[in-house]
mmCIF file of N, CA and C in Angstrom:
data_model
loop_
_atom_site.group_PDB
_atom_site.id
_atom_site.type_symbol
_atom_site.label_atom_id
_atom_site.label_comp_id
_atom_site.label_asym_id
_atom_site.label_seq_id
_atom_site.Cartn_x
_atom_site.Cartn_y
_atom_site.Cartn_z
ATOM 1 N N MET A 1 22.342 9.572 5.516
ATOM 2 C CA MET A 1 21.143 9.918 4.685
ATOM 3 C C MET A 1 20.092 10.261 4.843
ATOM 4 N N THR A 2 19.804 10.384 2.849
ATOM 5 C CA THR A 2 18.289 11.333 2.198
ATOM 6 C C THR A 2 17.486 9.595 2.911
ATOM 7 N N ASN A 3 15.285 10.298 2.360
ATOM 8 C CA ASN A 3 14.965 9.668 2.946
ATOM 9 C C ASN A 3 13.603 10.062 1.191
ATOM 10 N N LYS A 4 14.687 10.490 0.408
ATOM 11 C CA LYS A 4 14.186 11.199 -1.529
ATOM 12 C C LYS A 4 13.248 9.826 -1.749
ATOM 13 N N ILE A 5 11.996 9.772 -2.394
ATOM 14 C CA ILE A 5 11.559 9.318 -3.040
ATOM 15 C C ILE A 5 12.032 9.280 -4.747
ATOM 16 N N VAL A 6 12.126 8.020 -5.120
ATOM 17 C CA VAL A 6 13.229 8.171 -5.499
ATOM 18 C C VAL A 6 11.950 7.713 -7.315
ATOM 19 N N LEU A 7 11.401 8.202 -7.789
ATOM 20 C CA LEU A 7 10.430 7.659 -8.969
ATOM 21 C C LEU A 7 10.705 7.806 -10.434
ATOM 22 N N LYS A 8 10.296 6.703 -11.207
ATOM 23 C CA LYS A 8 10.659 6.181 -12.590
ATOM 24 C C LYS A 8 8.954 6.479 -13.566
ATOM 25 N N LEU A 9 8.978 7.483 -14.471
ATOM 26 C CA LEU A 9 7.969 7.497 -15.045
ATOM 27 C C LEU A 9 8.047 7.420 -16.234
ATOM 28 N N TYR A 10 7.535 5.923 -17.027
ATOM 29 C CA TYR A 10 7.381 5.363 -18.760
ATOM 30 C C TYR A 10 6.485 6.166 -19.185
ATOM 31 N N ILE A 11 6.384 6.954 -20.338
ATOM 32 C CA ILE A 11 6.137 7.282 -21.002
ATOM 33 C C ILE A 11 5.703 6.745 -22.768
ATOM 34 N N THR A 12 5.417 7.456 -23.978
ATOM 35 C CA THR A 12 5.930 6.317 -24.953
ATOM 36 C C THR A 12 5.571 8.090 -26.013
ATOM 37 N N GLY A 13 6.457 8.710 -25.834
ATOM 38 C CA GLY A 13 6.593 10.338 -26.586
ATOM 39 C C GLY A 13 6.330 11.220 -26.612
ATOM 40 N N GLN A 14 6.363 12.081 -26.958
ATOM 41 C CA GLN A 14 5.937 13.333 -26.662
ATOM 42 C C GLN A 14 4.423 13.810 -27.391
ATOM 43 N N THR A 15 3.141 13.017 -26.216
ATOM 44 C CA THR A 15 2.159 12.035 -26.764
ATOM 45 C C THR A 15 1.254 13.127 -25.614
ATOM 46 N N PRO A 16 0.050 13.736 -26.803
ATOM 47 C CA PRO A 16 -0.456 14.799 -25.437
ATOM 48 C C PRO A 16 -1.294 14.011 -23.886
ATOM 49 N N LYS A 17 -0.719 12.967 -23.825
ATOM 50 C CA LYS A 17 -0.943 11.495 -23.095
ATOM 51 C C LYS A 17 0.250 11.883 -22.438
ATOM 52 N N SER A 18 1.282 11.976 -22.617
ATOM 53 C CA SER A 18 2.240 11.695 -22.167
ATOM 54 C C SER A 18 2.886 12.611 -21.536
ATOM 55 N N GLU A 19 2.478 14.002 -22.201
ATOM 56 C CA GLU A 19 2.199 15.068 -21.574
ATOM 57 C C GLU A 19 2.130 15.457 -20.065
ATOM 58 N N ARG A 20 0.576 15.638 -20.572
ATOM 59 C CA ARG A 20 -0.746 15.158 -19.376
ATOM 60 C C ARG A 20 -0.223 13.935 -17.785
ATOM 61 N N ALA A 21 0.504 12.852 -18.436
ATOM 62 C CA ALA A 21 0.758 12.403 -16.672
ATOM 63 C C ALA A 21 2.545 12.846 -16.440
ATOM 64 N N ILE A 22 3.276 13.706 -16.765
ATOM 65 C CA ILE A 22 4.352 14.344 -16.622
ATOM 66 C C ILE A 22 4.007 15.382 -15.569
ATOM 67 N N ALA A 23 2.756 16.742 -16.432
ATOM 68 C CA ALA A 23 2.551 17.313 -15.975
ATOM 69 C C ALA A 23 1.400 17.264 -13.822
ATOM 70 N N ASN A 24 1.169 15.970 -14.572
ATOM 71 C CA ASN A 24 0.620 15.651 -13.114
ATOM 72 C C ASN A 24 1.289 15.444 -12.737
ATOM 73 N N MET A 25 2.242 14.745 -12.741
ATOM 74 C CA MET A 25 2.873 13.709 -11.692
ATOM 75 C C MET A 25 4.119 14.592 -10.866
ATOM 76 N N GLN A 26 4.613 15.902 -11.609
ATOM 77 C CA GLN A 26 5.174 16.533 -11.593
ATOM 78 C C GLN A 26 4.689 17.505 -10.254
ATOM 79 N N SER A 27 3.278 18.616 -10.433
ATOM 80 C CA SER A 27 2.386 19.076 -9.600
ATOM 81 C C SER A 27 1.927 17.661 -8.782
ATOM 82 N N ILE A 28 2.237 16.956 -8.983
ATOM 83 C CA ILE A 28 2.358 16.286 -7.134
ATOM 84 C C ILE A 28 3.514 16.423 -6.096
ATOM 85 N N CYS A 29 4.581 16.222 -7.248
ATOM 86 C CA CYS A 29 5.931 16.113 -6.087
ATOM 87 C C CYS A 29 5.974 17.481 -6.227
ATOM 88 N N GLN A 30 5.708 18.023 -6.304
ATOM 89 C CA GLN A 30 5.859 19.837 -6.055
ATOM 90 C C GLN A 30 4.610 20.512 -5.122
ATOM 91 N N ASN A 31 3.998 19.818 -5.150
ATOM 92 C CA ASN A 31 2.382 20.122 -4.278
ATOM 93 C C ASN A 31 2.554 19.400 -2.755
ATOM 94 N N GLU A 32 2.998 17.614 -2.416
ATOM 95 C CA GLU A 32 2.432 16.568 -2.062
ATOM 96 C C GLU A 32 3.952 16.173 -1.753
ATOM 97 N N LEU A 33 5.242 16.331 -2.111
ATOM 98 C CA LEU A 33 6.488 15.380 -1.464
ATOM 99 C C LEU A 33 7.269 16.817 -1.405
ATOM 100 N N GLU A 34 6.959 17.650 -1.623
ATOM 101 C CA GLU A 34 7.673 18.706 -1.302
ATOM 102 C C GLU A 34 9.481 19.595 -1.123
ATOM 103 N N GLY A 35 9.821 18.623 -2.355
ATOM 104 C CA GLY A 35 10.866 18.442 -2.962
ATOM 105 C C GLY A 35 12.113 17.362 -2.572
ATOM 106 N N GLN A 36 10.937 16.647 -1.649
ATOM 107 C CA GLN A 36 11.522 14.878 -1.740
ATOM 108 C C GLN A 36 11.751 13.533 -2.017
ATOM 109 N N TYR A 37 11.866 14.428 -3.336
ATOM 110 C CA TYR A 37 11.573 13.307 -4.437
ATOM 111 C C TYR A 37 13.035 13.453 -5.686
ATOM 112 N N GLU A 38 12.638 12.797 -6.597
ATOM 113 C CA GLU A 38 13.709 12.683 -7.221
ATOM 114 C C GLU A 38 12.743 11.832 -8.845
ATOM 115 N N LEU A 39 12.962 12.398 -9.194
ATOM 116 C CA LEU A 39 11.951 11.735 -10.231
ATOM 117 C C LEU A 39 12.310 12.341 -11.966
ATOM 118 N N VAL A 40 12.539 10.814 -12.239
ATOM 119 C CA VAL A 40 12.904 9.854 -13.770
ATOM 120 C C VAL A 40 12.527 9.701 -14.405
ATOM 121 N N ILE A 41 11.862 10.533 -16.126
ATOM 122 C CA ILE A 41 10.676 11.095 -17.325
ATOM 123 C C ILE A 41 12.160 9.828 -17.753
ATOM 124 N N ILE A 42 11.330 8.152 -18.820
ATOM 125 C CA ILE A 42 11.803 7.571 -19.072
ATOM 126 C C ILE A 42 11.257 7.209 -20.957
ATOM 127 N N ASP A 43 11.458 7.890 -21.582
ATOM 128 C CA ASP A 43 10.350 7.256 -22.881
ATOM 129 C C ASP A 43 11.413 6.414 -23.879
ATOM 130 N N VAL A 44 10.466 5.756 -23.079
ATOM 131 C CA VAL A 44 10.585 4.466 -24.013
ATOM 132 C C VAL A 44 10.525 3.595 -25.360
ATOM 133 N N LEU A 45 10.621 5.348 -26.287
ATOM 134 C CA LEU A 45 11.123 4.970 -27.699
ATOM 135 C C LEU A 45 12.427 5.277 -27.839
ATOM 136 N N GLU A 46 12.732 5.519 -27.089
ATOM 137 C CA GLU A 46 13.592 6.241 -26.775
ATOM 138 C C GLU A 46 15.613 5.519 -25.638
ATOM 139 N N ARG A 47 15.045 4.268 -25.108
ATOM 140 C CA ARG A 47 14.712 3.370 -24.481
ATOM 141 C C ARG A 47 14.617 2.478 -24.156
ATOM 142 N N PRO A 48 14.130 1.700 -25.033
ATOM 143 C CA PRO A 48 13.177 0.458 -24.430
ATOM 144 C C PRO A 48 14.019 -1.127 -24.530
ATOM 145 N N GLN A 49 14.621 -1.312 -23.714
ATOM 146 C CA GLN A 49 15.802 -2.279 -23.138
ATOM 147 C C GLN A 49 15.616 -1.311 -21.994
ATOM 148 N N LEU A 50 15.775 -0.212 -21.168
ATOM 149 C CA LEU A 50 14.802 0.094 -19.873
ATOM 150 C C LEU A 50 13.425 -0.955 -19.684
ATOM 151 N N ALA A 51 12.532 -0.019 -20.402
ATOM 152 C CA ALA A 51 11.431 -0.758 -19.973
ATOM 153 C C ALA A 51 10.770 -2.009 -20.446
ATOM 154 N N GLU A 52 12.139 -2.178 -21.131
ATOM 155 C CA GLU A 52 12.182 -3.996 -20.907
ATOM 156 C C GLU A 52 12.030 -4.755 -19.840
ATOM 157 N N ASP A 53 13.258 -4.338 -19.619
ATOM 158 C CA ASP A 53 13.565 -4.594 -17.732
ATOM 159 C C ASP A 53 12.972 -4.442 -17.031
ATOM 160 N N GLU A 54 12.253 -2.843 -17.090
ATOM 161 C CA GLU A 54 11.925 -2.713 -15.560
ATOM 162 C C GLU A 54 9.838 -3.750 -16.321
ATOM 163 N N LYS A 55 9.311 -4.508 -17.164
ATOM 164 C CA LYS A 55 8.296 -5.247 -18.079
ATOM 165 C C LYS A 55 7.500 -4.433 -17.692
ATOM 166 N N ILE A 56 7.389 -2.568 -18.558
ATOM 167 C CA ILE A 56 6.409 -2.253 -18.317
ATOM 168 C C ILE A 56 5.750 -2.613 -20.185
ATOM 169 N N LEU A 57 4.510 -2.708 -19.503
ATOM 170 C CA LEU A 57 3.424 -2.849 -20.775
ATOM 171 C C LEU A 57 2.979 -1.873 -21.195
ATOM 172 N N ALA A 58 1.787 -0.813 -20.106
ATOM 173 C CA ALA A 58 1.694 -0.147 -21.508
ATOM 174 C C ALA A 58 2.128 1.661 -20.720
ATOM 175 N N THR A 59 2.141 3.058 -21.151
ATOM 176 C CA THR A 59 2.553 3.939 -21.036
ATOM 177 C C THR A 59 1.287 4.087 -20.396
ATOM 178 N N PRO A 60 0.817 5.633 -19.841
ATOM 179 C CA PRO A 60 2.206 6.215 -18.649
ATOM 180 C C PRO A 60 2.320 5.290 -17.332
ATOM 181 N N THR A 61 3.510 4.311 -16.722
ATOM 182 C CA THR A 61 3.133 4.006 -16.281
ATOM 183 C C THR A 61 4.105 5.047 -15.187
ATOM 184 N N LEU A 62 4.510 4.371 -13.836
ATOM 185 C CA LEU A 62 4.688 5.331 -12.418
ATOM 186 C C LEU A 62 5.482 4.006 -11.917
ATOM 187 N N ILE A 63 6.962 4.160 -11.497
ATOM 188 C CA ILE A 63 7.327 3.392 -10.643
ATOM 189 C C ILE A 63 7.898 4.141 -9.373
ATOM 190 N N LYS A 64 7.562 3.477 -8.189
ATOM 191 C CA LYS A 64 8.127 4.480 -7.034
ATOM 192 C C LYS A 64 9.844 2.990 -6.810
ATOM 193 N N VAL A 65 11.052 3.699 -6.934
ATOM 194 C CA VAL A 65 11.684 2.722 -7.031
ATOM 195 C C VAL A 65 12.356 2.443 -5.524
ATOM 196 N N LEU A 66 12.727 3.864 -4.800
ATOM 197 C CA LEU A 66 12.647 3.884 -3.361
ATOM 198 C C LEU A 66 11.964 4.964 -2.479
ATOM 199 N N PRO A 67 11.588 5.111 -1.451
ATOM 200 C CA PRO A 67 11.680 3.988 -0.574
ATOM 201 C C PRO A 67 10.617 2.171 -0.975
ATOM 202 N N PRO A 68 11.484 1.525 -0.248
ATOM 203 C CA PRO A 68 10.508 -0.551 -0.742
ATOM 204 C C PRO A 68 9.483 -0.229 -0.193
ATOM 205 N N PRO A 69 7.958 -1.118 -0.829
ATOM 206 C CA PRO A 69 8.684 -1.356 -1.604
ATOM 207 C C PRO A 69 7.832 -0.543 -3.024
ATOM 208 N N LEU A 70 8.292 -1.611 -4.245
ATOM 209 C CA LEU A 70 7.903 -1.226 -5.456
ATOM 210 C C LEU A 70 6.534 -1.388 -5.672
ATOM 211 N N ALA A 71 6.535 0.031 -5.227
ATOM 212 C CA ALA A 71 5.458 -0.141 -6.130
ATOM 213 C C ALA A 71 4.983 0.670 -7.784
ATOM 214 N N ARG A 72 3.147 0.663 -8.097
ATOM 215 C CA ARG A 72 3.607 1.072 -9.972
ATOM 216 C C ARG A 72 2.119 1.377 -9.947
ATOM 217 N N VAL A 73 1.754 2.381 -10.923
ATOM 218 C CA VAL A 73 0.699 2.725 -11.181
ATOM 219 C C VAL A 73 0.716 2.905 -12.881
ATOM 220 N N ILE A 74 -0.468 3.355 -13.579
ATOM 221 C CA ILE A 74 -1.055 3.587 -14.942
ATOM 222 C C ILE A 74 -1.794 4.404 -15.161
ATOM 223 N N GLY A 75 -1.552 4.871 -15.447
ATOM 224 C CA GLY A 75 -2.452 6.033 -16.496
ATOM 225 C C GLY A 75 -2.123 7.493 -15.792
ATOM 226 N N ASP A 76 -2.841 7.804 -16.957
ATOM 227 C CA ASP A 76 -2.259 9.880 -16.836
ATOM 228 C C ASP A 76 -2.349 10.413 -15.226
ATOM 229 N N LEU A 77 -2.376 9.970 -14.159
ATOM 230 C CA LEU A 77 -2.124 10.001 -13.018
ATOM 231 C C LEU A 77 -2.322 11.445 -12.119
ATOM 232 N N SER A 78 -4.247 11.430 -13.002
ATOM 233 C CA SER A 78 -5.007 12.490 -12.606
ATOM 234 C C SER A 78 -5.693 12.699 -11.455
ATOM 235 N N ASP A 79 -6.040 11.311 -10.860
ATOM 236 C CA ASP A 79 -5.738 11.382 -9.505
ATOM 237 C C ASP A 79 -5.102 12.168 -8.131
ATOM 238 N N THR A 80 -4.543 12.370 -7.954
ATOM 239 C CA THR A 80 -3.618 12.980 -6.962
ATOM 240 C C THR A 80 -3.927 11.073 -5.365
ATOM 241 N N GLU A 81 -5.255 11.598 -5.015
ATOM 242 C CA GLU A 81 -4.570 10.666 -3.505
ATOM 243 C C GLU A 81 -4.896 9.077 -3.769
ATOM 244 N N LYS A 82 -5.669 8.861 -5.803
ATOM 245 C CA LYS A 82 -5.244 7.698 -6.146
ATOM 246 C C LYS A 82 -3.537 6.600 -6.344
ATOM 247 N N VAL A 83 -3.219 8.205 -6.761
ATOM 248 C CA VAL A 83 -1.147 8.023 -7.280
ATOM 249 C C VAL A 83 -0.687 7.833 -5.842
ATOM 250 N N LEU A 84 -1.252 8.036 -5.308
ATOM 251 C CA LEU A 84 -0.811 8.785 -3.533
ATOM 252 C C LEU A 84 -1.227 6.560 -2.815
ATOM 253 N N ILE A 85 -1.982 6.948 -3.394
ATOM 254 C CA ILE A 85 -2.658 5.420 -2.391
ATOM 255 C C ILE A 85 -1.738 4.114 -3.110
ATOM 256 N N GLY A 86 -2.217 4.261 -4.143
ATOM 257 C CA GLY A 86 -1.140 3.399 -5.615
ATOM 258 C C GLY A 86 0.597 3.424 -5.123
ATOM 259 N N LEU A 87 0.897 4.691 -4.909
ATOM 260 C CA LEU A 87 2.538 4.333 -4.048
ATOM 261 C C LEU A 87 3.032 3.883 -2.965
ATOM 262 N N ASN A 88 1.745 3.268 -2.035
ATOM 263 C CA ASN A 88 1.171 3.003 -0.335
ATOM 264 C C ASN A 88 2.689 4.449 0.111
ATOM 265 N N MET A 89 2.273 6.204 -0.499
ATOM 266 C CA MET A 89 2.758 6.888 -0.400
ATOM 267 C C MET A 89 0.910 7.525 0.942
ATOM 268 N N GLU A 90 1.784 8.529 1.062
ATOM 269 C CA GLU A 90 1.222 10.025 1.653
ATOM 270 C C GLU A 90 1.706 11.062 2.039
ATOM 271 N N PRO A 91 0.606 12.213 1.544
ATOM 272 C CA PRO A 91 2.286 13.064 1.670
ATOM 273 C C PRO A 91 2.528 14.043 2.503
ATOM 274 N N LEU A 92 3.718 14.108 2.526
ATOM 275 C CA LEU A 92 4.578 14.836 3.566
ATOM 276 C C LEU A 92 4.053 16.145 4.796
ATOM 277 N N ARG A 93 3.351 16.467 3.507
ATOM 278 C CA ARG A 93 3.095 17.882 4.078
ATOM 279 C C ARG A 93 1.502 17.474 4.446
ATOM 280 N N ASN A 94 0.698 16.284 5.050
ATOM 281 C CA ASN A 94 0.044 16.542 5.795
ATOM 282 C C ASN A 94 0.357 14.764 6.238
ATOM 283 N N SER A 95 1.664 14.782 7.434
ATOM 284 C CA SER A 95 1.655 13.806 7.891
ATOM 285 C C SER A 95 1.396 13.625 9.011
ATOM 286 N N THR A 96 0.371 14.524 9.035
ATOM 287 C CA THR A 96 -0.335 13.963 10.509
ATOM 288 C C THR A 96 -1.231 13.121 9.976
ATOM 289 N N THR A 97 -2.284 12.377 11.457
ATOM 290 C CA THR A 97 -2.759 11.774 11.125
ATOM 291 C C THR A 97 -4.863 12.042 10.832
ATOM 292 N N LYS A 98 -4.941 11.180 10.207
ATOM 293 C CA LYS A 98 -6.281 12.150 9.070
ATOM 294 C C LYS A 98 -7.578 11.356 10.484
ATOM 295 N N GLY A 99 -8.479 12.562 10.286
ATOM 296 C CA GLY A 99 -10.063 11.213 11.027
ATOM 297 C C GLY A 99 -10.072 11.539 12.239
ATOM 298 N N GLY A 100 -9.180 11.562 13.168
ATOM 299 C CA GLY A 100 -9.155 12.098 14.392
ATOM 300 C C GLY A 100 -8.141 10.751 15.285
ATOM 301 N N HIS A 101 -7.576 9.580 14.785
ATOM 302 C CA HIS A 101 -7.551 8.682 15.178
ATOM 303 C C HIS A 101 -6.139 8.411 16.197
ATOM 304 N N SER A 102 -5.517 9.705 15.848
ATOM 305 C CA SER A 102 -3.684 9.542 16.020
ATOM 306 C C SER A 102 -3.609 9.025 18.231
ATOM 307 N N LYS A 103 -2.904 8.219 17.945
ATOM 308 C CA LYS A 103 -2.120 7.884 19.704
ATOM 309 C C LYS A 103 -1.354 8.486 20.154
#
């Protein structure tokens, strides 16, 4: 069984905002998730039915599909900490407890 994190990033065309969101998410995946992820980029202009099925109202929107629970983050994904908190995830490389409260 794999523990891969499955993420879907919905964008709208080849805009600077879309390109920034893709670059930011690729950086987060490489630096924080250590290869334990699958990132699917979906252009809503090319796949409008997928966006409608997922009820995408704004782009860029990132959806964490696996592991549950499903979570969404809307924006350019420039703040790594906010993205990880929004997805209910901790970086894999920093899996130790922060603040000295480990038991």
